[in-house]
mmCIF file with all atom_site columns, C-alpha atoms in Angstrom:
data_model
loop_
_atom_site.group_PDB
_atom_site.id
_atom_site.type_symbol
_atom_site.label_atom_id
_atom_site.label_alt_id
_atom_site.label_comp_id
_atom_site.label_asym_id
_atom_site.label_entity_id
_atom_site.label_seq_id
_atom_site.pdbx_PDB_ins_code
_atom_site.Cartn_x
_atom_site.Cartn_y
_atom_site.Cartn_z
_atom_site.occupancy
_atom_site.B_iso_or_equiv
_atom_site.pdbx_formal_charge
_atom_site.auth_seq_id
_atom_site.auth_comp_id
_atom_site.auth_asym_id
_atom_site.auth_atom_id
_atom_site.pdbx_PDB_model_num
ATOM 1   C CA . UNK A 1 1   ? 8.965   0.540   8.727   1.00 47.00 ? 1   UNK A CA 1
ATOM 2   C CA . UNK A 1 2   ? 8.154   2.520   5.538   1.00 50.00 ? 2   UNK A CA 1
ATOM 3   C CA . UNK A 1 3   ? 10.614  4.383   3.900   1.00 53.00 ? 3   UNK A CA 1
ATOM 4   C CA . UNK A 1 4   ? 8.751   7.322   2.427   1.00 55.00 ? 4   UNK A CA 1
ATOM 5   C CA . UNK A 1 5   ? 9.168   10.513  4.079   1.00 57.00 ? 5   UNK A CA 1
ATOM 6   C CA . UNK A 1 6   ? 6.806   11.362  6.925   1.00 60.00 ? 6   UNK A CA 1
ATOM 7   C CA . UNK A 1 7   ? 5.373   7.642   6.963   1.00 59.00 ? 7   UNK A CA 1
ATOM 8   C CA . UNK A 1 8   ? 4.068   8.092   10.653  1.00 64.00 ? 8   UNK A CA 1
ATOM 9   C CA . UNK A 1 9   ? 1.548   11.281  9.770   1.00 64.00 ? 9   UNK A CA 1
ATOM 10  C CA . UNK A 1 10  ? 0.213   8.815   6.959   1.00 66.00 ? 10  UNK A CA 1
ATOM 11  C CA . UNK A 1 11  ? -3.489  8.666   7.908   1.00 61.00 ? 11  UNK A CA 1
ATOM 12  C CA . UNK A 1 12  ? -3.323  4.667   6.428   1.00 65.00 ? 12  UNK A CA 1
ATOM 13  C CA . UNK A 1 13  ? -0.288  3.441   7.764   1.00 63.00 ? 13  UNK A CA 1
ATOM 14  C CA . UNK A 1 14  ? 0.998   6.549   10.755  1.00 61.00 ? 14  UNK A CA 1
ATOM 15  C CA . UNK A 1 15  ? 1.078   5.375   14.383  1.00 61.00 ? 15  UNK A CA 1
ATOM 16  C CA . UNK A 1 16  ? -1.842  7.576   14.916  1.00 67.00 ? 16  UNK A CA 1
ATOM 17  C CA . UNK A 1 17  ? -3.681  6.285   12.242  1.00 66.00 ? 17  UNK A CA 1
ATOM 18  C CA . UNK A 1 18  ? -7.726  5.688   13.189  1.00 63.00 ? 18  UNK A CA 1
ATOM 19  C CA . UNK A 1 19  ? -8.575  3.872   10.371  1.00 69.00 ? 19  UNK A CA 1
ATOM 20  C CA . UNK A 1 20  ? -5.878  0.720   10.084  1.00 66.00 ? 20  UNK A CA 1
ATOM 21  C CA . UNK A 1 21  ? -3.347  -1.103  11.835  1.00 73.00 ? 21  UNK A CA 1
ATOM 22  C CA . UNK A 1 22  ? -0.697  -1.648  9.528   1.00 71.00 ? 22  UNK A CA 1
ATOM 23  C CA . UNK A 1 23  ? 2.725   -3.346  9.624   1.00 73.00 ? 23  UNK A CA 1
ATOM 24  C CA . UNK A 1 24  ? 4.909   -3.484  6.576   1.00 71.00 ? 24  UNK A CA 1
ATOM 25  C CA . UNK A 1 25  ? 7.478   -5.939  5.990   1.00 71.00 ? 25  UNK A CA 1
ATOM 26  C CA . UNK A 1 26  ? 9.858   -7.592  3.158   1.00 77.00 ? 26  UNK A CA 1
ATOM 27  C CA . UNK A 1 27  ? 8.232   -11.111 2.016   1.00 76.00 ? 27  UNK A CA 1
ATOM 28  C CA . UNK A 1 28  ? 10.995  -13.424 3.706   1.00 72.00 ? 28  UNK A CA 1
ATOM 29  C CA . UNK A 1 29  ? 11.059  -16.043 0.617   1.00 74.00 ? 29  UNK A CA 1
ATOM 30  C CA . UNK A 1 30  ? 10.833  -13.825 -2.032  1.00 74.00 ? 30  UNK A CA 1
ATOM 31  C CA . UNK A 1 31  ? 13.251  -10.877 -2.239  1.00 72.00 ? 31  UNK A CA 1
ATOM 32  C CA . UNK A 1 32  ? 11.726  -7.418  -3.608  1.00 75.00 ? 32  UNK A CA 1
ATOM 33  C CA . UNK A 1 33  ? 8.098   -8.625  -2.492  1.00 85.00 ? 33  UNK A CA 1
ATOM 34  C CA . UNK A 1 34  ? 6.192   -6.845  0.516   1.00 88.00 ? 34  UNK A CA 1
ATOM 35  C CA . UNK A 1 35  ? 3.810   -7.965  3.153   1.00 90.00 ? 35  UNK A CA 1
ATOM 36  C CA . UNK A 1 36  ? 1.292   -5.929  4.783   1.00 87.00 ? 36  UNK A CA 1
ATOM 37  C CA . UNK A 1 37  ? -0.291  -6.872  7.712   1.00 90.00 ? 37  UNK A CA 1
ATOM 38  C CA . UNK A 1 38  ? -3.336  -4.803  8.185   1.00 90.00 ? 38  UNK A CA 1
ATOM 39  C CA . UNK A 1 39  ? -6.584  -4.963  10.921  1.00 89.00 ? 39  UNK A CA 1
ATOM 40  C CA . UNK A 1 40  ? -8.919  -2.840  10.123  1.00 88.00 ? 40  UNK A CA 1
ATOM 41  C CA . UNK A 1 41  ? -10.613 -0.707  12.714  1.00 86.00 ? 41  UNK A CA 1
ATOM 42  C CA . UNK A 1 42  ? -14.275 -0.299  13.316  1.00 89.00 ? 42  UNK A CA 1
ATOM 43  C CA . UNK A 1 43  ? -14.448 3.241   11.474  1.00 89.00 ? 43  UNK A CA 1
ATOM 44  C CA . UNK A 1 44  ? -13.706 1.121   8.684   1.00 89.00 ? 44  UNK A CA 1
ATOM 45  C CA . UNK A 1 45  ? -17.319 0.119   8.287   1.00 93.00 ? 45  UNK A CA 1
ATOM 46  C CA . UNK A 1 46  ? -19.235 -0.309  5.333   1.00 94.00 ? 46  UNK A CA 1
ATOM 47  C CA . UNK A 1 47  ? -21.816 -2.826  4.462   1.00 95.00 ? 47  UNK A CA 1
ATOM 48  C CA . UNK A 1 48  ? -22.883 -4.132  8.129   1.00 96.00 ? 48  UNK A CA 1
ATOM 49  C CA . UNK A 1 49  ? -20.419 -6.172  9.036   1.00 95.00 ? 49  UNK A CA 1
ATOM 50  C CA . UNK A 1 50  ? -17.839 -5.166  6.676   1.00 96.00 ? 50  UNK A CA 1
ATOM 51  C CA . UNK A 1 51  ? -14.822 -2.780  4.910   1.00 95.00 ? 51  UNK A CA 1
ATOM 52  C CA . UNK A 1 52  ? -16.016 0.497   3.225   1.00 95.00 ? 52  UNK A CA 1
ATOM 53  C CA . UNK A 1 53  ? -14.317 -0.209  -0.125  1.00 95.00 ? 53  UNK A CA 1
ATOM 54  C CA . UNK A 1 54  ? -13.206 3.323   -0.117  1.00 94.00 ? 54  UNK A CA 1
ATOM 55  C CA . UNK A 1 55  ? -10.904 2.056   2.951   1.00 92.00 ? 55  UNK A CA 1
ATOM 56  C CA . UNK A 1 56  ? -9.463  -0.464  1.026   1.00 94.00 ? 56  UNK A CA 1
ATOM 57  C CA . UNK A 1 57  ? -8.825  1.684   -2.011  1.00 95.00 ? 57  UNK A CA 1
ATOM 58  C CA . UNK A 1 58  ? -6.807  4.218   0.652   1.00 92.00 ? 58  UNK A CA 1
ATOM 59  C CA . UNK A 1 59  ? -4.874  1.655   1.917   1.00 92.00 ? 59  UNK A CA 1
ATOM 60  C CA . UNK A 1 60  ? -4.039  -0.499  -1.651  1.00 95.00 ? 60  UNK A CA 1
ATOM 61  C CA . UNK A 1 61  ? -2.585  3.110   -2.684  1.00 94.00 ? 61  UNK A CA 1
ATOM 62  C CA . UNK A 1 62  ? -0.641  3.297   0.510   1.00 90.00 ? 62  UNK A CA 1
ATOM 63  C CA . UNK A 1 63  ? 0.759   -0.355  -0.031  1.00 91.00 ? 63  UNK A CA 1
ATOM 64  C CA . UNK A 1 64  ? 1.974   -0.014  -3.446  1.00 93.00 ? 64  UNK A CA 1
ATOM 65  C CA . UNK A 1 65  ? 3.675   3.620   -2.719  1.00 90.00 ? 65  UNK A CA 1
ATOM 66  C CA . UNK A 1 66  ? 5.540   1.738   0.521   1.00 88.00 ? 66  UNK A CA 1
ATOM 67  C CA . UNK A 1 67  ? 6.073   -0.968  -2.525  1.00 90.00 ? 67  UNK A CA 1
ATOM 68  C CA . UNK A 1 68  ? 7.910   1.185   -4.799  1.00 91.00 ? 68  UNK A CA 1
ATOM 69  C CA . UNK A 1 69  ? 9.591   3.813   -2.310  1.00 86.00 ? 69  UNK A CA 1
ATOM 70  C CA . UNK A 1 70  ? 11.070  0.748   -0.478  1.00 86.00 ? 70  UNK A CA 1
ATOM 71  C CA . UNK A 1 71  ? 12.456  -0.050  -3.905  1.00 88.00 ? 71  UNK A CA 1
ATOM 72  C CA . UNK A 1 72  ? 14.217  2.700   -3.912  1.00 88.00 ? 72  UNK A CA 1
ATOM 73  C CA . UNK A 1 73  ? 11.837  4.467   -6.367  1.00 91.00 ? 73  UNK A CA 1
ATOM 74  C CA . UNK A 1 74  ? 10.694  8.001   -5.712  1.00 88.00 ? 74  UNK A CA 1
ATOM 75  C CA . UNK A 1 75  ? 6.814   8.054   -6.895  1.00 91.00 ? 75  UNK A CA 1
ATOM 76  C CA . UNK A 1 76  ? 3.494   8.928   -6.337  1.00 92.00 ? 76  UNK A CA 1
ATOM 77  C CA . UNK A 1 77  ? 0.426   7.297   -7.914  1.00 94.00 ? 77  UNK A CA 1
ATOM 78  C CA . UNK A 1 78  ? -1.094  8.039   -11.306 1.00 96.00 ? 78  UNK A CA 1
ATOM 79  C CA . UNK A 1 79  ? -3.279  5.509   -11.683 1.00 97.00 ? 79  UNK A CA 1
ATOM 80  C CA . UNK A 1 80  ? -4.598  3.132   -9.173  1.00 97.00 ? 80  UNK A CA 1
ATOM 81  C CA . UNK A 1 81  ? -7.189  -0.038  -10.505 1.00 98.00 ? 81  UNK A CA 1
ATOM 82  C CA . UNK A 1 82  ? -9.160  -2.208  -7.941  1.00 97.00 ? 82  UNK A CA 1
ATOM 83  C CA . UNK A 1 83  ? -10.922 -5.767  -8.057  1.00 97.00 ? 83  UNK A CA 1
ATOM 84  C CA . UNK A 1 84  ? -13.108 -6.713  -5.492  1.00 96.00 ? 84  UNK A CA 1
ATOM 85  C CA . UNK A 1 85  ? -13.919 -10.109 -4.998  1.00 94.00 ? 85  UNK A CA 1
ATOM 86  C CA . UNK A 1 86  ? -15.233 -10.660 -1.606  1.00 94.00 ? 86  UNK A CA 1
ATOM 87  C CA . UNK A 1 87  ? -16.235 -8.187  0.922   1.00 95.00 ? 87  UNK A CA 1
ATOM 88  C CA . UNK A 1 88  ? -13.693 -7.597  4.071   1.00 95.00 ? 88  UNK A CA 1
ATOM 89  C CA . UNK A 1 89  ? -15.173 -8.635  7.346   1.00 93.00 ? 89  UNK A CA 1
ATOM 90  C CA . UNK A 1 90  ? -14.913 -5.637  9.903   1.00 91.00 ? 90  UNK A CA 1
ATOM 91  C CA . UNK A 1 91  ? -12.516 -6.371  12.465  1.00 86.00 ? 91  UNK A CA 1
ATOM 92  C CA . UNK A 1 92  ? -10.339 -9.232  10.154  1.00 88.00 ? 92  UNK A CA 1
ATOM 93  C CA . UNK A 1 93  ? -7.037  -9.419  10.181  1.00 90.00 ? 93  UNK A CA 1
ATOM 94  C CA . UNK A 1 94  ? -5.687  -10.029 6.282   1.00 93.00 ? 94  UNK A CA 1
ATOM 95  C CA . UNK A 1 95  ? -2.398  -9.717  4.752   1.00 92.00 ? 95  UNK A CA 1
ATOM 96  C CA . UNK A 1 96  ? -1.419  -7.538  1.315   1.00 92.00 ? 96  UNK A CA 1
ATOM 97  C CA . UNK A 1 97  ? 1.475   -9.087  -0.823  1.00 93.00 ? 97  UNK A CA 1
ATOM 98  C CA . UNK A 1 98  ? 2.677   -6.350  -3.315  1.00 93.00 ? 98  UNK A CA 1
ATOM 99  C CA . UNK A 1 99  ? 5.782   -6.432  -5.907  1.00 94.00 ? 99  UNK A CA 1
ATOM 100 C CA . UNK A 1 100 ? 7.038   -4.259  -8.799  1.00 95.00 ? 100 UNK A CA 1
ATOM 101 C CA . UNK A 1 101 ? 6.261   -5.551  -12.013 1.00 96.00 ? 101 UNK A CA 1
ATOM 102 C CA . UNK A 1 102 ? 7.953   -3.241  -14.368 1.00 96.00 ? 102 UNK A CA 1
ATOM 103 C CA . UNK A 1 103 ? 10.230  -0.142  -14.539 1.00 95.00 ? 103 UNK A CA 1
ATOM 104 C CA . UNK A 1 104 ? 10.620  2.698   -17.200 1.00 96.00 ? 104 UNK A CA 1
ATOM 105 C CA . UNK A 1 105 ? 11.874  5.887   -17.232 1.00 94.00 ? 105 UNK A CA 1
ATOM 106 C CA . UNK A 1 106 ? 8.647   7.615   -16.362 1.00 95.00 ? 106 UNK A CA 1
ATOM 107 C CA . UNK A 1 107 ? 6.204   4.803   -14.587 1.00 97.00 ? 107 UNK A CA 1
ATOM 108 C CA . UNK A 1 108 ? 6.766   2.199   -11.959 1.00 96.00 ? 108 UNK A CA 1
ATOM 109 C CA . UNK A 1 109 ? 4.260   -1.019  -12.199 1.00 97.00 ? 109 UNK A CA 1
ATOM 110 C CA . UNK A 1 110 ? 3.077   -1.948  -9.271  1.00 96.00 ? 110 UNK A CA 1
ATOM 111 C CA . UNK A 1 111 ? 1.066   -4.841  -8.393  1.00 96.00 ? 111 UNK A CA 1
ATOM 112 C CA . UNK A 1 112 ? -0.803  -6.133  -5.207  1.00 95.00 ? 112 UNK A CA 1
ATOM 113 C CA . UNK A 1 113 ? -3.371  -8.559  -3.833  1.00 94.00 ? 113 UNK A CA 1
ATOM 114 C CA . UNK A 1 114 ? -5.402  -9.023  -0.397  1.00 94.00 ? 114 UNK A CA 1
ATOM 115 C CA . UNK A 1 115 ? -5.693  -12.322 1.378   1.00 92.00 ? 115 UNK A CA 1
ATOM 116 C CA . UNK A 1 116 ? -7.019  -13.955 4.441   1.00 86.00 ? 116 UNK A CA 1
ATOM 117 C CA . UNK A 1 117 ? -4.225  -13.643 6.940   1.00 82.00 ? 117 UNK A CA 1
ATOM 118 C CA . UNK A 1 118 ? -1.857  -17.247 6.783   1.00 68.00 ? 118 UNK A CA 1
ATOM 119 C CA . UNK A 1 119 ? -3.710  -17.500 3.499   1.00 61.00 ? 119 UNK A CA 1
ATOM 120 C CA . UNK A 1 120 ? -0.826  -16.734 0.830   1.00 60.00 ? 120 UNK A CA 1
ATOM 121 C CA . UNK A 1 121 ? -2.096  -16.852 -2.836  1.00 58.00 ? 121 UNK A CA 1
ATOM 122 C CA . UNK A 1 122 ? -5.554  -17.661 -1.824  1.00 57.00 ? 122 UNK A CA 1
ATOM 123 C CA . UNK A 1 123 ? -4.821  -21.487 -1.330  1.00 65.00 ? 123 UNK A CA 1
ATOM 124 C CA . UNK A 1 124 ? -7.762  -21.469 1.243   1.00 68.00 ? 124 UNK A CA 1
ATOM 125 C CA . UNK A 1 125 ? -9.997  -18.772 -0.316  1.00 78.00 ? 125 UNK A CA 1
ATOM 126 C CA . UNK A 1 126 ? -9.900  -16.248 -3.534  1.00 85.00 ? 126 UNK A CA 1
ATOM 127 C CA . UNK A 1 127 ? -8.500  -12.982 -2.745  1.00 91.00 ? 127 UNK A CA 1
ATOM 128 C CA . UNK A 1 128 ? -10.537 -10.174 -1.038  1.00 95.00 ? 128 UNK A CA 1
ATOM 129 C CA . UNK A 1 129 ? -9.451  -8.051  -3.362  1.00 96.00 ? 129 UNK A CA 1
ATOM 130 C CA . UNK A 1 130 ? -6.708  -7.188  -5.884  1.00 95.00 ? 130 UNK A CA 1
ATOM 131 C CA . UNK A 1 131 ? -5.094  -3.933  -7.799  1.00 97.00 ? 131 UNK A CA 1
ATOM 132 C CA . UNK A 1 132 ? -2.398  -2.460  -10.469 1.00 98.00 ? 132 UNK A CA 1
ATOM 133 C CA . UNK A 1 133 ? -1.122  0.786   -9.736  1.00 97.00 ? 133 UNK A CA 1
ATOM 134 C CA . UNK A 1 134 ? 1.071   2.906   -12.359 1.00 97.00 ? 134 UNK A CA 1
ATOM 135 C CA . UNK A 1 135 ? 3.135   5.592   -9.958  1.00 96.00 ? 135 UNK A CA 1
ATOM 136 C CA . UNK A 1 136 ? 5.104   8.324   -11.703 1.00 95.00 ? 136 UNK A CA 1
ATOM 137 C CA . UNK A 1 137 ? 8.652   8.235   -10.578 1.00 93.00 ? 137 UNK A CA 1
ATOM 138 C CA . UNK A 1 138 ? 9.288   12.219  -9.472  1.00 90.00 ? 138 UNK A CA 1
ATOM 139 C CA . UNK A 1 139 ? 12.125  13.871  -10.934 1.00 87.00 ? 139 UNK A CA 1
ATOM 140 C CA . UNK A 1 140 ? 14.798  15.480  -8.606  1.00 87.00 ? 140 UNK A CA 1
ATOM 141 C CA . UNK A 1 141 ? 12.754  19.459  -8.761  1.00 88.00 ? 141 UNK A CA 1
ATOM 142 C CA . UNK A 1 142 ? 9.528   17.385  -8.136  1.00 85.00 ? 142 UNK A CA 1
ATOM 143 C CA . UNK A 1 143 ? 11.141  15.757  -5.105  1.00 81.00 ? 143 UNK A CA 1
ATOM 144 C CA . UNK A 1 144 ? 13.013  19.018  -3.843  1.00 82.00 ? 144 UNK A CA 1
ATOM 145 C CA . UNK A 1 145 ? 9.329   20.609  -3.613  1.00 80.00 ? 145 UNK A CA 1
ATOM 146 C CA . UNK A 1 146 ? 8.416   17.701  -1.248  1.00 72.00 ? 146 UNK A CA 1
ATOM 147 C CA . UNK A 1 147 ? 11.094  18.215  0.709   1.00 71.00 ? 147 UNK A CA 1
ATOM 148 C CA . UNK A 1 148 ? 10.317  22.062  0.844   1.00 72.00 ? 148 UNK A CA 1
ATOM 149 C CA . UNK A 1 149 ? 7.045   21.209  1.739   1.00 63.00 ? 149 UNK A CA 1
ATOM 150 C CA . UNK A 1 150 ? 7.595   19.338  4.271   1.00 60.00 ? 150 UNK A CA 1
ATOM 151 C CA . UNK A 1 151 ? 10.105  21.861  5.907   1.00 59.00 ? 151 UNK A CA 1
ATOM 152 C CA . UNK A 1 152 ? 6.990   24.368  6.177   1.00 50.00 ? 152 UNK A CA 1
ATOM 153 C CA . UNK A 1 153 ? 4.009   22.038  7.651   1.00 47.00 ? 153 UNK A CA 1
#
């Protein structure tokens, strides 16, 4: 279960969601790492046949936001980069590893990586695709006008 506020209205990752079926999880070998299982529904479609890369984009930023937040780190993305290497088949089942990869005062690193599902580190196959994300941590004002936000909708 995420830990970011309101996780279930997420349109990626929310019970409801029409796009994805997601389920987030600690990596149970490697402390601080996260897997995400995701299918991806049919609305999902692209190329014929496969992912809109626009619904992999929306997802990789909802992975490494449940990344950081479950770290305990309060952010929201500032920069998000993306490397396809293969196309997604519709319907496929694939798993997202993401970790932190550095901390400052301002910026959380975040790093993640789609595989085949059972496929970790692309032993079978390359990666579908990969990305970096740089999230600004929120200071404590920043935060309290989320949470007044969210008291209103």
């Amino acid at each position: 279960t995420p830990s970011f506020p309101n996780w279930e209205r997420s349109f990626v990752s929310g019970h409801k969601s029409p796009l994805y079926k997601v389920e987030h999880r600690e990596h149970p070998a490697h402390p601080g790492f996260m897997v995400t299982r995701v299918s991806f529904l049919p609305i999902c479609e692209g190329p014929p046949g496969h992912v809109h890369g626009g619904a992999t984009a929306g997802l990789l930023d909802e992975v490494l936001g449940v990344c950081v937040w479950h770290g305990k780190h309060t952010c929201v993305t500032q920069t998000l980069t993306l490397h396809y290497g293969r196309t997604i088949p519709l319907g496929a089942t694939v798993d997202v590893y993401s970790h932190i990869k550095k901390v400052t005062e301002k910026i959380v690193e975040v790093e993640c990586t789609i595989y085949s599902s059972g496929d970790e580190k692309g032993k079978e196959k390359p990666p579908y695709v990969s990305a970096q994300g740089g999230l600004h941590r929120l200071t404590l004002d920043q935060l309290q006008r989320f949470n007044e936000h969210k008291k209103i909708v």
